[in-house]
Amino acid sequence: MGVASALNTALTGLTAAETTIEVVGNNLANSNTVGFKASEANFATQFLQTRGLGSAPSANSGGTVPRQIGLGTMVADITPDFNQGTIEISANPSDLAIQGDGFFIVQGNSGEELYTRNGIFKLNAQNQLVSITGNRVLGYGVNDQFQIQTGSLVPIEIPLGNEQVAVATSNVYLEGSLFPTGDLATTAEIIQTGILGDASYTYPPDDTNAAAAVPPNVSGSSGSLLAGGLPAGTYNYRVGFANSAHVAGVDDEGVLSEVIGGPFVSTGVERVDLTLLPDPAAEDYSYLRVYRSTDGDPYEYIGELPATGAPLTFSDSGLADGGAYNEDTLEDFSYSYYVTFYNATRESRPSEVIAQIDAGDGGRIRLTDLPTSGEWTGRRIYRNLSTDDSSFHRVATIGDMTTTAFIDTMSDTTLAGEPELNRDGPTITVDTLLTDVRTRSGDSYEQVFEAGTLALTASKGGQDLTTKTMGITSGTRVSDLIDFMQGTMGIHTVPGPDDLHPIPPDAGSGSNPGGSLTTDGRIQFISNNGLGNALSIDSSGMQLTTASGADSVDLPFNSSQTAIGESVSADLVVYDSLGIQLSAEMTVVLESSDSSSTTYRWFANSPEDTRTIDEIDPNTGLITFDSVGNLISSSNNTIQIERGDVASVSPLSFSLDFSQISGLDSNSPFMRLAWQDGSEAGTLTSFIIGEDGTIRGVFSNGVTRDLGQIRLARFANPNGLEQKGQNMFASGVNSGLPLEGNPGEQGIGTIIAGAVELSNTDIGSNLVDLILASTMYRGNTRVITTAQQMLDELLSLRR
């Protein structure tokens, strides 16, 4: 049996040598495979034949050892060598090498986790980082805010050319030099319109007629003495037309006729009858008044007759005097008239002028067809002075809407003391519709606004502000216009964001800054104090676009007070969370100064700010410098821009850094933007991977953001991993569970980007192993040959 067992023993040696050659051959074949780990075949003796167990030492013997014969060898294990391979620089930034322990975690075809040291990675069509065998690299992803999500492992995505990012401005750094010796900003610029009328109130039409009043024609009239009770005396009679029944003290008589007959001399027992008197209806009058002169005295009213359509008769048998005839007459001049409506609270704008009426010989002018209205309670009549044809005064107030005619008898002397005509009529209120706003030039009234789109381009401190628009509809009111203009011009109203340091009022008027209506119907705006805040609107600053086209709005704003106070301004450019570029204008004025400090107030406005004027504007504050020009305090250093019209984070809030502003005197004070930390939207153009496995994306705007986190795994016994081919390993029964972590943590190696780990195959050592294996193989073949020869000799023995 010994020879036969020798054959089997030699056979195990042959098998072991073959295994060594296979392992060495695999090592040499992968000597250029990135991340490959060479293996080594290790052997152990197989079975043993025990022929004696030996004996222990005794008094008579020194002891014997066991007698055992080995029955060959076996492959005990094939152990991978996980020692570090050489690191080689690569031109691909996505290539990675692990320096130290650990494995990249990739996704298998069935979704399972596999492990590899081969760090040649690239991006697939889905912008996912994959191995050269197409396995997705696993790690932590990011949310839409580029924050790493440390939950479950996901395929790493690097969306080059697709992902965009913007950075909202958080800090603005200013530099410059101010003006400690300038004029204090105590006075504001005040601009206002002319008086504006409200066309929603009706006014008299131009139906009124005017003509010189003429005396009644009494050429056919006569008088006679009859029995009666007329006191003794000498009497003369004249008549005059009237529009209405006689009221004592009201001078509305027409021109008196010639003396009728007479004189009539009464002895105390007679009366005078006047016959064939002219009917007033023939001349469109309502009454015929009779006046009597006694013994050469002035004519006195004694009675009247209503119109009948036929000649009239009047009898005087001693009627009492009812008041002297008003002898006042108008100058021999051509007069013009206006008629207005009125009620208890207001008076309408005047009618069109009733022009150039000559008073004639009678010195009186009659107005007929006076206008009426159900919206008003009465009418007023105005006439110019003969000495000033542009000065109109009230000549009459008619407190009803039934009287249709009026006779003007007022002399210039009396008229000059009466109230003057207000040609503007009812002025606008904040509730007046914009389409009812009217301007006046002389007797011409023009509509200012129509339905359409109003564009306003104002100036502040001599610099044009951004044009803004508002829609005008049939319901838009004056208050809406004032709010729109105040917001567009960036007027900061009292008290501001800081009750301890409120925005100061205008010292000139004592009024607070903002838009308002004056008591006489003017739209007025008071700027914030200082030259840098001075407002102006030129003739083309307001453009109205309607269905018929675009045109300038004829609404001039004139300065009624000039601003005082040194100022500097700066234009800021910032970005919101969507990367939208926003502008802000910043103005600094000198607010106060004493022997120890100088205080400036800054104002900031942005045309993109959607804050309404009802909200407190936070964009103002104070900055104070000491006696050597150093900044010592600021009451507010934050600007906020509301972004209500877009989906960006609102408000955009950023801090102002005044540390580079000097309070020292300068021949040319200035302030400007030095730097700000926001940026417009940028596209992901490249990426870098740090030693800790963090993937940082670099965008075209210079911003960097986290895109993901490479995770590595290590094992307590990496030799126990199961090789899956294609440079992959899987957990084995003797590897232990994977311990995941970030590179550089928990004993895990670090990552080198732009490099790969080469195969750790030792070619020289493996060639030696080949020689040893081949020698081993030949030796074992010799054993087989010898055993065969011995068997042959045995078989050749004869019986």
PDB file of C-alpha atoms in Angstrom, residues 334-336 383-392:
ATOM      1  CA  SER A 334     -69.199 146.223 -22.768  1.00  0.00           C
ATOM      2  CA  TYR A 335     -69.614 143.592 -20.066  1.00  0.00           C
ATOM      3  CA  SER A 336     -69.258 139.810 -19.844  1.00  0.00           C
ATOM      4  CA  ARG A 383     -69.740 140.290 -14.066  1.00  0.00           C
ATOM      5  CA  ASN A 384     -66.489 141.985 -14.833  1.00  0.00           C
ATOM      6  CA  LEU A 385     -65.588 145.497 -13.772  1.00  0.00           C
ATOM      7  CA  SER A 386     -65.507 148.186 -16.401  1.00  0.00           C
ATOM      8  CA  THR A 387     -62.012 149.035 -15.185  1.00  0.00           C
ATOM      9  CA  ASP A 388     -60.747 145.429 -15.451  1.00  0.00           C
ATOM     10  CA  ASP A 389     -62.315 143.073 -17.928  1.00  0.00           C
ATOM     11  CA  SER A 390     -60.543 140.078 -16.332  1.00  0.00           C
ATOM     12  CA  SER A 391     -61.840 140.664 -12.801  1.00  0.00           C
ATOM     13  CA  PHE A 392     -65.261 139.073 -12.278  1.00  0.00           C
TER      14      PHE A 392
END
